[in-house]
Every structure is written in structure tokens, then in C-alpha cells.
Amino acid sequence: MGVEYLTPEYEVIRNENRCIACGVCVRQCANEVHAFLEGTEKIISDDAKCVDCQRCVSLCPTHALKIVKNDCRLRENANWDNDTIREVYKQANSGGVLLSSMGNPKPLPVYWDKILINASQVTNPPIDPLREPMETRVFLGKRPQKVERGADGKLRCELLPMIELSMPIMFSAMSYGSISYNAHASLARAAQALGICYNTGEGGLHEDFYAYGDNTIVQVASGRFGVHENYLEAARAIEIKMGQGAKPGIGGHLPGSKIVGDVSRTRMIPEGSDAITPAPHHDIYPIEDLRQLVFSLKDATDYRKPVIVKVAAVHNIAAIASGIARSGADVIAIDGFRGGTGAAPTRIRDNVGIPIELALAAVDQRLRDEGIRNDVSLVVGGSVRSASDVVKAIALGADACYIATAALLALGCHLCRTCQSGKCNWGIATQRPDLVKRLNPDVGSERLVHLMDAWRHEIKELMGGMGINSVEALRGNRLMLRGVGLTEKELQILGIAHAGE
Amino acid sequence: MTPKEGQVRIPSGCAIAAVISREGNRMTGERIIEAMKPMHDRSNGLGGGFAAYGIYPEYRDFYALHFFFDSRDTRKTCEAYLKERFEIYKAERIPTRKLPQITDEPMIWRYFVAPLQSVLRDLQLDEKEFVVRTVMHINTSMKGAYIFSSGKNMGTFKAVGFPEDVGVYYRLDEYEGYAWTAHGRYPTNTPGWWGGAHPFTLLDYSVVHNGEISSYDANRRYIEMFGYKCTLQTDTEVITYILDYLIRRQELTLSEAASVIAAPFWSTIEGKTDLEDKRKHIYLRTLFPSLLITGPFSIVLGFDGGLMALNDRLKLRSMVVGEKDDKVFVASEEAAIRVMEPDAGNLYAPAGGEPVIIRVKEGAY
Ligand code: SF4
Ligand code: SF4
């Protein structure tokens, strides 16, 4: 191959005074950046292969390593910035579509950061979560329009199947295949310990995880991988995946190299064959087809499982959501344009879709305007990064949030955004046994539980400050939010007032 | 210009009091006016009002619509609108006494009306729903006209001022009712007009409330799905609509409705040994999560034939109940009860979320 014109993005800096040449970095880096200089005790590095995943830095016993951004820059150009030029070089080299992973990293507005939360002063007392009960339990699903009574005048306390969560958070869809067995094990165990749910993603459910069925949402995506009767039966709820925030409008492609062993069996496709997820469900072209799929799944499970329909946040999301609400779905999950992915075409990830904050506000309001908000619950994700994002999402109108990137961070992900390579040094986005075993599910699930415990405390504190002692009273309570630095139009869509008003 | 109530949300502190005769014995408004005096400091002169039940026995079959008008023209337009929909049995000014403490009064009228059956048939609505829609329409779309009372054989009287003055202004000593509720308001801004005073009413439901609910916007945005319009942005307004929705439209009993708005904690529900009761609470909380009211409140709901007093589930506002003979008294402070009945007994402070329901004996109202 000729000159690729690509200078290394990062520089691996080794403090030779500290390096004891133990070779940990050499063994740890799946990208093969570090190597012993032949016949010596000296370690050298090939900076060009480094993806800045920080694995070697974290494990180096003498803290001899650091990774810095290569300051060798092209001539400054506000229009043609460094990344844009590099992308042109890459495409000229390969002739291919650029691939990326995790969420959109571009400096587009993050509305969560422009929304502030209220607290009680004088006219209404704040509540101390350490002294008073503070409730975070939620139920997701359809609520009947009218209370019913039996002939004896007593309430007929019959509810449709719902998803009960101890707190308004679930782990969002990540397929077995795109992430490792140990990552799934960590999510499943944590979801059970926490009384919440995780989501299988589109890759089927490994037989070892049927035991966590009550805390599992199984996905039915356009590829239908791993979908069969027991799979549906095992779950707490079924999610039809129509789209994903990171790549609305397109399907997926898991290369044959990852379709090995259990992954192939779980997906029910031959080893080594590429798993191609079509862009549409080929049995769903208009909305009435969605209704049929919703009811097919309900029929198949005797109306015992709520059905979630997951869509990407796109321009016309309010109308789409209102269509879904009338399709028999129990829950609508909306994934914002900053949502993560194991692999997506860069152009799509960075340019398609809309922010979840605006999508959520528009959908919640539209469903209320049409009087059908009770027919569905709303779950939002992509990206929800902290307890305060959760509180803001709920006050805007969400019933619960989906988190995935934050969960992976808890498992050790360092957001190097090269999951598509399958060489995740943290044992998450990989199927290589030597890498997978780096993630210990005992530790992983414990860290997830810690993260959620911490968020729960924070949610309670924020609620207590507002004088609210149940998450139900926070949901859709937009008066508790104020915008800063937002235009009239943005405030109008979010349905909140500006700070100071 | 300072915004009027309805354009801004104004938090308030308050005093409430109520009295009812279980035998249906009617009493004048003097006693309840007296009750507000020892609680003077709980109001700040920016709102006071009363609801009285059983005061219009001679017109008991008619809805008594109490109106504020800003001008004669508004009244004429409004009357024309009413005539197309109702038989107007009687229209008159509500009698008042001039008082130096009460100023800026609007025109205050009452109409005793019955919906035209032909109109009901055309719209396929029952009578109550039709009245509700008329009230919503006039209050949101007719500038300068405001209906502040719309029940049968009951009426609300309210103004900007201290409650004891408002009572004298409306000559409540000249009315006799089997139940009275009263409210003194401590708003944190100037409400600008009289509509914001309490009680807030819809049909025969009236609510007086002390507190500031933190769930307001969650409740408001939910209830507005069902055709209610919260024009005043007050807690009392949204609580009234919630109770109307639960009791009239969902046909819940009073105590079921109380279990929705002041729902027991999940931990309490889980600990219940009465399984039927447990199921009921799980059902109600799951069905109506957005109607849970959090933050401090003590309310007295008045309705045809009774009262219900209720505190928020943490009991963040004071409320006492006492009784003597056929009468039951409720107030923010014991002092108010003592003024109404020095010998009142069985005084107690109901627990948070525990409704106190008092009904007049059947046939006596
Ligand atoms: S890719 Fe990761 S492990 Fe390898 S050198 Fe870079 S930071 Fe270290
Ligand atoms: S999952 Fe692994 S490969 Fe993907 S961003 Fe995180 S650390 Fe990198």
C-alpha cells in the first residue's frame, strides 16, 4: 500500500524513567501498539494503531504511560478542520463508507445542560430523603380509560400487564454479539439485583440468561435473529425495534468474524455468516402493519407481555409516536440522535435524527393534546448521562429512561469509539475470549448496581428539594424546569419557561 | 402592568375552616365568619371566601351560576349566550354591603338556570357535563366574564380582602346552610382580581385548600387531557378538577378518590394484611399515578350532602377536627373550632392521607 497520508491521532508517551519493561502494556493492548524491540528489554510503540482506550495507561504498574492527542496538526482551517480532512484521506484510501461507534460526538446542543431544576423555598418545604420515604417505583404500560366495578359495586382491580421498575431506569438494548457474554451477564445480574430491566438487543437471548427473564426485555428487530417462542415467553416485555438513534433509517451489519460459537447459536444463524439487519421490517411498510406485528406478538404470548415499540427520534416524531400509541403498543421507546451504537456509518450517526429532549417534549405534549397519553408509557434514551438528566427527562414527561453508554462506562468502557473493530480492550465490545475474560461479571454487575444506587440517591435528593416525594408527581411536571440561554422557539417546544420567569 | 392571576402561578399560604350539621340543621354564615377571626394572620387580605350548602332550597332544581362581570356589555353578551342553552329561571345581582375594606368590586350576579333539553339531546351530553363545558367555555373564552359557582342549592362567595370582611360584604348572615366552608388566603403576589380567591368550585364540588402542592404541573397537564382548563394556575383549581374527574366521571367513592390523591406509600401498601384493600390501593395508584398530589395540603371538599377533609400523606399542613352534637368542625387551628363551638369535643388531628368524610343524614338536605 502507498502512503496513506494519515498521521497518528494519538501519541503514546512512555516515561522511560518509570518503565520497568514488565510488558503489561504489550499483553494488554489488543491493537498491538506496544512491542518489545527485538532482542531487547526496551518497549516501543506504534502510535498509529492507538485508539486511546486507556487500557495500558490504567494497568501500567508504574504509571509510566500516557496517551496524548498528537499535536502535529495540519495547517489551521476553520472550514476544513483536521477530522474532515482525515476522513477524506481515509475514504480516498479505501473507497468505503466511514464507520464509527458509540454516540454522536459533535458539539451539537445538549439541551439537558440548558435546563435547570427547581427547589422549594419558604412557601413549600423541601423533603429530606433521609427522613421521609421517597418513592421511585414506576409501572410502564397501558392504563385503562375507565375504572370498572363488578356487580357487587367493588372495584374490579384488573390491570393490563405492566413492567414494574424500582426506579425509572432500564438498561437499553445491546445485542449479544455486539457486546460480550460477560457484559450481558453483568447487565442481567445487575437488573435483577436492582429490580429493573435490561434489554437483549436484537441478537437473541443466551440460554444462560433465561433465569433473568423477569428482568429482561427481549427485542424483535428486522433481522428477527434469535426470535422463537421460548425467547418471547421468557421475557418481561417484548420490544419491537423499528429504529435506533445512532442510525435512524438503516439496518445493521455484524461481521461474520463475530458470529462465532454461542453468538451464532443464539442468533440462530450459521457461524461466520454476516448478520445483516435490514433497514425496514419487511413486513412493516405502513403503520397498520406495525399494528399486526404488535398483535401477533401479543397473541403469541397470550396477552401477558407488554409490547414496546422503539423508534429513533426523527423530524416527525410526534406524529409517528401518536400513530404507535394507536397501534396497540404499551410503551414507546424513543432513542435520541446521540444514542450509542456498536457500529454505524459515521455520516448517519453524526447527521441524522434530532435531540431526545426536543423529541420527548414534542411527543409527550402531542399525546396529551390527543388525549392518548395514558394509552402508552414513554421511555427515552440517547443520551441520558446522569441522575439529573433522568430527573429532567421525567419532568419533561418521560415515564422512564433507557441508559446504555453510562452502563458500559460503569463496566469499564473508556469511550474510545472503536467498538466496530471488535478489539475492545475492556472486554465489552468483543468476542475474543482473551479479551472477554477481562470483564468479570461479578465486578461488572456490582459496579452497575453501585451506579444505579448512586443515581437513585441523587434522584431522591433532587426530588426532595422540589418537595416531591414520588416520581409519579414529577412526571410531566414541567413547571419544575427552567431553560437558560434558549430561544423562544426552543422553550416553546420544550414547554418550559426561561429562568427568571 | 402586574400580571393577573391565571397569567402567573401564585403560591399561597392559607387558613381554612368548615362546619356541617349531620342532621341537616341550617345555620347562618355568622359562625363561620367568626371562625376566621382568630386565624387572621394566616391571611394577608388578598383573598377570602366561603362556600355554603343548602342555601337555595327554593331553587334546588336549578344550577345557581354566580358570575363576576367586568362591564354591563359583557353581562349582556353572556346572558345572550346563556339564553340559547338554558332556561333562565331567575337573574339578579348578588346582594352586598358596601365596606371600606372591600374595593374594586366587579359586577356580581347570579342566575338560576336549567339546561334546555333540546340542546342536551343535540349534544348527547348529560346535564352535568353540559354545565361543566359551559363553565369552561365562559371562563376561558369570554373575556370579562367569570363563573365562580355552578352547583345546585349551594353557592360560593369570594373576594379580595380578609375573609371576615368578605363574609360581611356578602351578607352571609342572611343565608342559612347545612354546611359551610371558609378560606383566608396568603398569596405571595397580588392576584389582581377576585377570581383567584377560594373556594374554587365546579358543579356542587367546592374546595378550600391550604398548602402549595409540588405536583401541580404533573396534575394539571394530566387533567387537561380530559377537557378541563386550568385558567387560574392555582392548586385549588386543579384539585377541584381532579376530584370532579375522579368522583363524577370515574365514579370513584370519596375514600377511593382520597386514596388516589393522597395515596399511601408503596411500603405501606405492601404491609397491608387485608388483601382486598391492598389490591385496591395497588390498582388505584397504578391507574392514576399522575393524580397523586405531593407537597403540603389540607383541603376541605364540599359536595351535595357532605364534606370531606383530607391532608397530604406526610401531613405537612395543620388540620384539626372536632364535634359537638350534630355538628362537625374542621379548621387549620383549634382556635377556630373553639370560636365556633367552645365545647367542641373529640378533637383530633387526622393522619396524613386519612380522609374524614362527614355526610348529612339521607333526606335531611
Ligand atoms: S489502544 Fe489502548 S491499550 Fe493500546 S496503546 Fe492505545 S490506549 Fe494503550
Ligand atoms: S465498548 Fe470498548 S471498544 Fe467500545 S468504546 Fe467502550 S472501550 Fe471502546
mmCIF file of C-alpha atoms in Angstrom, chain B residues 76-314:
data_model
loop_
_atom_site.group_PDB
_atom_site.id
_atom_site.type_symbol
_atom_site.label_atom_id
_atom_site.label_comp_id
_atom_site.label_asym_id
_atom_site.label_seq_id
_atom_site.Cartn_x
_atom_site.Cartn_y
_atom_site.Cartn_z
ATOM 1 C CA LYS B 76 -75.422 41.258 28.103
ATOM 2 C CA THR B 77 -73.319 39.114 25.757
ATOM 3 C CA CYS B 78 -73.075 36.418 28.338
ATOM 4 C CA GLU B 79 -76.796 36.439 29.016
ATOM 5 C CA ALA B 80 -77.467 36.041 25.323
ATOM 6 C CA TYR B 81 -75.139 33.044 25.276
ATOM 7 C CA LEU B 82 -76.842 31.504 28.297
ATOM 8 C CA LYS B 83 -80.328 32.007 26.844
ATOM 9 C CA GLU B 84 -79.507 29.831 23.872
ATOM 10 C CA ARG B 85 -78.592 26.967 26.162
ATOM 11 C CA PHE B 86 -80.522 27.314 29.384
ATOM 12 C CA GLU B 87 -83.863 28.254 30.718
ATOM 13 C CA ILE B 88 -83.070 31.187 32.994
ATOM 14 C CA TYR B 89 -85.417 30.953 35.918
ATOM 15 C CA LYS B 90 -84.110 33.960 37.726
ATOM 16 C CA ALA B 91 -81.325 36.535 37.276
ATOM 17 C CA GLU B 92 -80.293 39.023 39.924
ATOM 18 C CA ARG B 93 -77.438 40.919 41.476
ATOM 19 C CA ILE B 94 -75.968 39.160 44.483
ATOM 20 C CA PRO B 95 -76.715 41.445 47.427
ATOM 21 C CA THR B 96 -73.680 43.040 49.081
ATOM 22 C CA ARG B 97 -72.902 45.564 51.786
ATOM 23 C CA LYS B 98 -70.558 48.432 50.985
ATOM 24 C CA LEU B 99 -67.431 48.171 53.127
ATOM 25 C CA PRO B 100 -64.348 50.387 53.045
ATOM 26 C CA GLN B 101 -62.157 47.247 53.264
ATOM 27 C CA ILE B 102 -63.554 45.768 50.044
ATOM 28 C CA THR B 103 -62.767 47.756 46.923
ATOM 29 C CA ASP B 104 -62.502 47.275 43.155
ATOM 30 C CA GLU B 105 -65.606 45.156 43.094
ATOM 31 C CA PRO B 106 -66.749 43.668 39.776
ATOM 32 C CA MET B 107 -70.435 43.265 38.919
ATOM 33 C CA ILE B 108 -71.622 40.214 40.836
ATOM 34 C CA TRP B 109 -74.681 38.348 39.542
ATOM 35 C CA ARG B 110 -76.385 35.041 39.950
ATOM 36 C CA TYR B 111 -78.553 33.073 37.551
ATOM 37 C CA PHE B 112 -80.716 30.120 38.434
ATOM 38 C CA VAL B 113 -80.790 28.033 35.291
ATOM 39 C CA ALA B 114 -81.758 24.674 33.824
ATOM 40 C CA PRO B 115 -80.170 23.322 30.631
ATOM 41 C CA LEU B 116 -82.514 23.173 27.631
ATOM 42 C CA GLN B 117 -83.343 19.521 26.993
ATOM 43 C CA SER B 118 -83.239 20.029 23.229
ATOM 44 C CA VAL B 119 -79.657 21.263 23.458
ATOM 45 C CA LEU B 120 -78.646 18.310 25.629
ATOM 46 C CA ARG B 121 -80.150 15.911 23.141
ATOM 47 C CA ASP B 122 -78.341 17.537 20.239
ATOM 48 C CA LEU B 123 -75.015 17.367 22.011
ATOM 49 C CA GLN B 124 -75.624 13.918 23.520
ATOM 50 C CA LEU B 125 -74.391 15.123 26.855
ATOM 51 C CA ASP B 126 -75.671 14.599 30.331
ATOM 52 C CA GLU B 127 -76.733 17.659 32.237
ATOM 53 C CA LYS B 128 -73.704 17.932 34.497
ATOM 54 C CA GLU B 129 -71.179 17.515 31.722
ATOM 55 C CA PHE B 130 -73.015 20.171 29.769
ATOM 56 C CA VAL B 131 -72.845 22.601 32.673
ATOM 57 C CA VAL B 132 -69.141 21.855 33.115
ATOM 58 C CA ARG B 133 -68.460 22.575 29.456
ATOM 59 C CA THR B 134 -70.430 25.808 29.626
ATOM 60 C CA VAL B 135 -68.424 26.928 32.653
ATOM 61 C CA MET B 136 -65.136 26.025 30.919
ATOM 62 C CA HIS B 137 -66.191 27.855 27.783
ATOM 63 C CA ILE B 138 -67.254 31.045 29.513
ATOM 64 C CA ASN B 139 -64.245 31.119 31.816
ATOM 65 C CA THR B 140 -61.713 30.568 29.062
ATOM 66 C CA SER B 141 -63.274 32.322 26.095
ATOM 67 C CA MET B 142 -65.494 35.164 27.326
ATOM 68 C CA LYS B 143 -63.247 37.964 28.342
ATOM 69 C CA GLY B 144 -64.509 39.785 31.401
ATOM 70 C CA ALA B 145 -67.000 37.095 32.452
ATOM 71 C CA TYR B 146 -66.206 34.516 35.081
ATOM 72 C CA ILE B 147 -68.401 31.862 36.686
ATOM 73 C CA PHE B 148 -67.229 31.203 40.224
ATOM 74 C CA SER B 149 -70.007 28.925 41.418
ATOM 75 C CA SER B 150 -72.114 26.466 39.454
ATOM 76 C CA GLY B 151 -73.788 23.926 41.737
ATOM 77 C CA LYS B 152 -77.355 23.325 42.791
ATOM 78 C CA ASN B 153 -78.618 24.575 46.142
ATOM 79 C CA MET B 154 -75.162 25.840 47.041
ATOM 80 C CA GLY B 155 -73.096 28.890 46.388
ATOM 81 C CA THR B 156 -69.645 30.371 46.669
ATOM 82 C CA PHE B 157 -68.899 33.904 47.778
ATOM 83 C CA LYS B 158 -65.421 35.288 47.421
ATOM 84 C CA ALA B 159 -63.427 38.487 47.058
ATOM 85 C CA VAL B 160 -60.073 40.147 47.524
ATOM 86 C CA GLY B 161 -59.993 41.036 51.218
ATOM 87 C CA PHE B 162 -59.794 39.388 54.637
ATOM 88 C CA PRO B 163 -62.314 36.548 54.962
ATOM 89 C CA GLU B 164 -64.151 38.089 57.887
ATOM 90 C CA ASP B 165 -64.751 41.228 55.793
ATOM 91 C CA VAL B 166 -65.713 39.219 52.735
ATOM 92 C CA GLY B 167 -68.381 37.424 54.800
ATOM 93 C CA VAL B 168 -69.891 40.683 55.957
ATOM 94 C CA TYR B 169 -69.671 42.134 52.449
ATOM 95 C CA TYR B 170 -71.703 39.264 51.004
ATOM 96 C CA ARG B 171 -74.263 39.448 53.863
ATOM 97 C CA LEU B 172 -73.690 35.800 54.722
ATOM 98 C CA ASP B 173 -75.540 36.356 57.998
ATOM 99 C CA GLU B 174 -78.660 36.378 55.808
ATOM 100 C CA TYR B 175 -78.101 32.890 54.327
ATOM 101 C CA GLU B 176 -78.776 29.574 56.004
ATOM 102 C CA GLY B 177 -76.956 26.419 55.048
ATOM 103 C CA TYR B 178 -76.320 22.945 56.497
ATOM 104 C CA ALA B 179 -72.617 23.157 55.672
ATOM 105 C CA TRP B 180 -70.135 25.987 55.339
ATOM 106 C CA THR B 181 -66.512 26.157 54.359
ATOM 107 C CA ALA B 182 -64.258 29.205 54.537
ATOM 108 C CA HIS B 183 -60.907 30.264 53.291
ATOM 109 C CA GLY B 184 -58.427 33.043 54.008
ATOM 110 C CA ARG B 185 -55.570 33.436 51.605
ATOM 111 C CA TYR B 186 -51.951 34.485 51.909
ATOM 112 C CA PRO B 187 -50.804 34.766 48.306
ATOM 113 C CA THR B 188 -47.223 35.774 47.672
ATOM 114 C CA ASN B 189 -48.147 38.194 44.893
ATOM 115 C CA THR B 190 -51.173 40.353 44.197
ATOM 116 C CA PRO B 191 -53.750 38.203 42.436
ATOM 117 C CA GLY B 192 -55.133 41.306 40.670
ATOM 118 C CA TRP B 193 -58.750 40.117 40.628
ATOM 119 C CA TRP B 194 -61.359 38.254 42.548
ATOM 120 C CA GLY B 195 -61.474 35.022 40.610
ATOM 121 C CA GLY B 196 -58.302 33.814 42.281
ATOM 122 C CA ALA B 197 -59.815 33.790 45.764
ATOM 123 C CA HIS B 198 -61.071 30.468 47.172
ATOM 124 C CA PRO B 199 -63.163 28.350 47.421
ATOM 125 C CA PHE B 200 -62.833 27.101 43.911
ATOM 126 C CA THR B 201 -65.891 25.273 42.657
ATOM 127 C CA LEU B 202 -67.264 23.210 39.843
ATOM 128 C CA LEU B 203 -70.840 21.957 39.946
ATOM 129 C CA ASP B 204 -71.530 21.246 43.609
ATOM 130 C CA TYR B 205 -67.887 20.490 44.405
ATOM 131 C CA SER B 206 -66.070 23.237 46.248
ATOM 132 C CA VAL B 207 -62.539 23.098 47.538
ATOM 133 C CA VAL B 208 -60.784 25.178 50.143
ATOM 134 C CA HIS B 209 -57.151 24.398 50.440
ATOM 135 C CA ASN B 210 -54.165 25.359 52.492
ATOM 136 C CA GLY B 211 -50.807 24.480 51.036
ATOM 137 C CA GLU B 212 -48.682 24.561 47.965
ATOM 138 C CA ILE B 213 -48.576 21.375 46.005
ATOM 139 C CA SER B 214 -45.345 20.358 44.345
ATOM 140 C CA SER B 215 -47.062 18.058 41.870
ATOM 141 C CA TYR B 216 -49.040 20.942 40.348
ATOM 142 C CA ASP B 217 -47.889 20.788 36.752
ATOM 143 C CA ALA B 218 -47.937 16.993 36.616
ATOM 144 C CA ASN B 219 -51.546 17.101 37.835
ATOM 145 C CA ARG B 220 -52.515 19.996 35.592
ATOM 146 C CA ARG B 221 -51.101 18.517 32.416
ATOM 147 C CA TYR B 222 -52.840 15.246 33.144
ATOM 148 C CA ILE B 223 -56.268 16.622 33.959
ATOM 149 C CA GLU B 224 -56.230 18.974 30.979
ATOM 150 C CA MET B 225 -56.377 15.887 28.768
ATOM 151 C CA PHE B 226 -59.981 15.477 29.848
ATOM 152 C CA GLY B 227 -61.327 18.868 28.821
ATOM 153 C CA TYR B 228 -60.559 20.822 31.990
ATOM 154 C CA LYS B 229 -58.746 24.138 31.527
ATOM 155 C CA CYS B 230 -56.678 25.420 34.404
ATOM 156 C CA THR B 231 -57.080 29.131 33.803
ATOM 157 C CA LEU B 232 -56.116 30.344 37.264
ATOM 158 C CA GLN B 233 -52.978 28.237 37.760
ATOM 159 C CA THR B 234 -53.959 27.670 41.388
ATOM 160 C CA ASP B 235 -53.723 24.456 43.346
ATOM 161 C CA THR B 236 -57.343 24.698 44.389
ATOM 162 C CA GLU B 237 -58.477 24.811 40.815
ATOM 163 C CA VAL B 238 -56.560 21.714 39.790
ATOM 164 C CA ILE B 239 -57.606 19.814 42.944
ATOM 165 C CA THR B 240 -61.252 20.613 42.233
ATOM 166 C CA TYR B 241 -60.967 19.314 38.681
ATOM 167 C CA ILE B 242 -59.176 16.180 39.852
ATOM 168 C CA LEU B 243 -61.931 15.440 42.341
ATOM 169 C CA ASP B 244 -64.628 16.131 39.776
ATOM 170 C CA TYR B 245 -62.865 13.784 37.362
ATOM 171 C CA LEU B 246 -62.425 11.008 39.901
ATOM 172 C CA ILE B 247 -65.786 11.250 41.613
ATOM 173 C CA ARG B 248 -68.159 12.309 38.861
ATOM 174 C CA ARG B 249 -66.502 10.943 35.737
ATOM 175 C CA GLN B 250 -64.676 7.865 37.050
ATOM 176 C CA GLU B 251 -67.369 7.302 39.685
ATOM 177 C CA LEU B 252 -64.943 6.610 42.485
ATOM 178 C CA THR B 253 -66.137 6.856 46.052
ATOM 179 C CA LEU B 254 -64.798 9.689 48.173
ATOM 180 C CA SER B 255 -62.387 7.472 50.030
ATOM 181 C CA GLU B 256 -61.179 5.878 46.796
ATOM 182 C CA ALA B 257 -60.573 9.349 45.393
ATOM 183 C CA ALA B 258 -58.667 10.216 48.573
ATOM 184 C CA SER B 259 -56.542 7.094 48.037
ATOM 185 C CA VAL B 260 -55.627 8.391 44.616
ATOM 186 C CA ILE B 261 -54.629 11.937 45.511
ATOM 187 C CA ALA B 262 -53.079 11.150 48.890
ATOM 188 C CA ALA B 263 -52.035 7.599 48.055
ATOM 189 C CA PRO B 264 -50.374 5.563 50.797
ATOM 190 C CA PHE B 265 -46.681 4.874 50.287
ATOM 191 C CA TRP B 266 -45.850 1.658 48.454
ATOM 192 C CA SER B 267 -44.231 0.399 51.619
ATOM 193 C CA THR B 268 -47.495 0.923 53.493
ATOM 194 C CA ILE B 269 -49.466 -0.807 50.761
ATOM 195 C CA GLU B 270 -47.094 -3.747 50.787
ATOM 196 C CA GLY B 271 -47.540 -4.107 54.543
ATOM 197 C CA LYS B 272 -51.326 -4.338 54.317
ATOM 198 C CA THR B 273 -52.741 -7.627 55.529
ATOM 199 C CA ASP B 274 -56.220 -7.051 54.130
ATOM 200 C CA LEU B 275 -55.572 -8.408 50.636
ATOM 201 C CA GLU B 276 -58.590 -6.835 49.024
ATOM 202 C CA ASP B 277 -57.619 -3.444 50.373
ATOM 203 C CA LYS B 278 -54.091 -3.986 49.183
ATOM 204 C CA ARG B 279 -55.210 -4.863 45.685
ATOM 205 C CA LYS B 280 -57.416 -1.818 45.591
ATOM 206 C CA HIS B 281 -54.559 0.503 46.509
ATOM 207 C CA ILE B 282 -52.179 -1.038 44.015
ATOM 208 C CA TYR B 283 -54.870 -0.695 41.376
ATOM 209 C CA LEU B 284 -55.650 2.930 42.106
ATOM 210 C CA ARG B 285 -52.027 4.028 42.311
ATOM 211 C CA THR B 286 -51.127 2.227 39.127
ATOM 212 C CA LEU B 287 -54.112 3.562 37.262
ATOM 213 C CA PHE B 288 -53.827 7.198 38.300
ATOM 214 C CA PRO B 289 -50.163 7.913 39.062
ATOM 215 C CA SER B 290 -50.406 11.436 37.679
ATOM 216 C CA LEU B 291 -53.173 12.367 40.079
ATOM 217 C CA LEU B 292 -51.069 11.787 43.161
ATOM 218 C CA ILE B 293 -50.717 15.133 44.882
ATOM 219 C CA THR B 294 -47.452 15.782 46.672
ATOM 220 C CA GLY B 295 -46.358 18.704 48.774
ATOM 221 C CA PRO B 296 -48.283 20.198 51.640
ATOM 222 C CA PHE B 297 -52.040 20.436 51.528
ATOM 223 C CA SER B 298 -55.025 20.355 53.758
ATOM 224 C CA ILE B 299 -58.318 20.555 51.928
ATOM 225 C CA VAL B 300 -61.975 20.518 52.651
ATOM 226 C CA LEU B 301 -64.096 19.328 49.776
ATOM 227 C CA GLY B 302 -67.718 20.363 49.953
ATOM 228 C CA PHE B 303 -70.331 18.434 47.974
ATOM 229 C CA ASP B 304 -74.035 17.958 47.885
ATOM 230 C CA GLY B 305 -74.800 16.484 51.292
ATOM 231 C CA GLY B 306 -71.400 16.434 52.901
ATOM 232 C CA LEU B 307 -67.804 17.409 53.441
ATOM 233 C CA MET B 308 -64.507 15.597 53.148
ATOM 234 C CA ALA B 309 -61.364 16.826 54.903
ATOM 235 C CA LEU B 310 -58.019 15.499 53.762
ATOM 236 C CA ASN B 311 -54.344 16.107 54.454
ATOM 237 C CA ASP B 312 -51.355 15.317 52.263
ATOM 238 C CA ARG B 313 -49.770 11.973 53.030
ATOM 239 C CA LEU B 314 -46.927 13.466 55.038
#
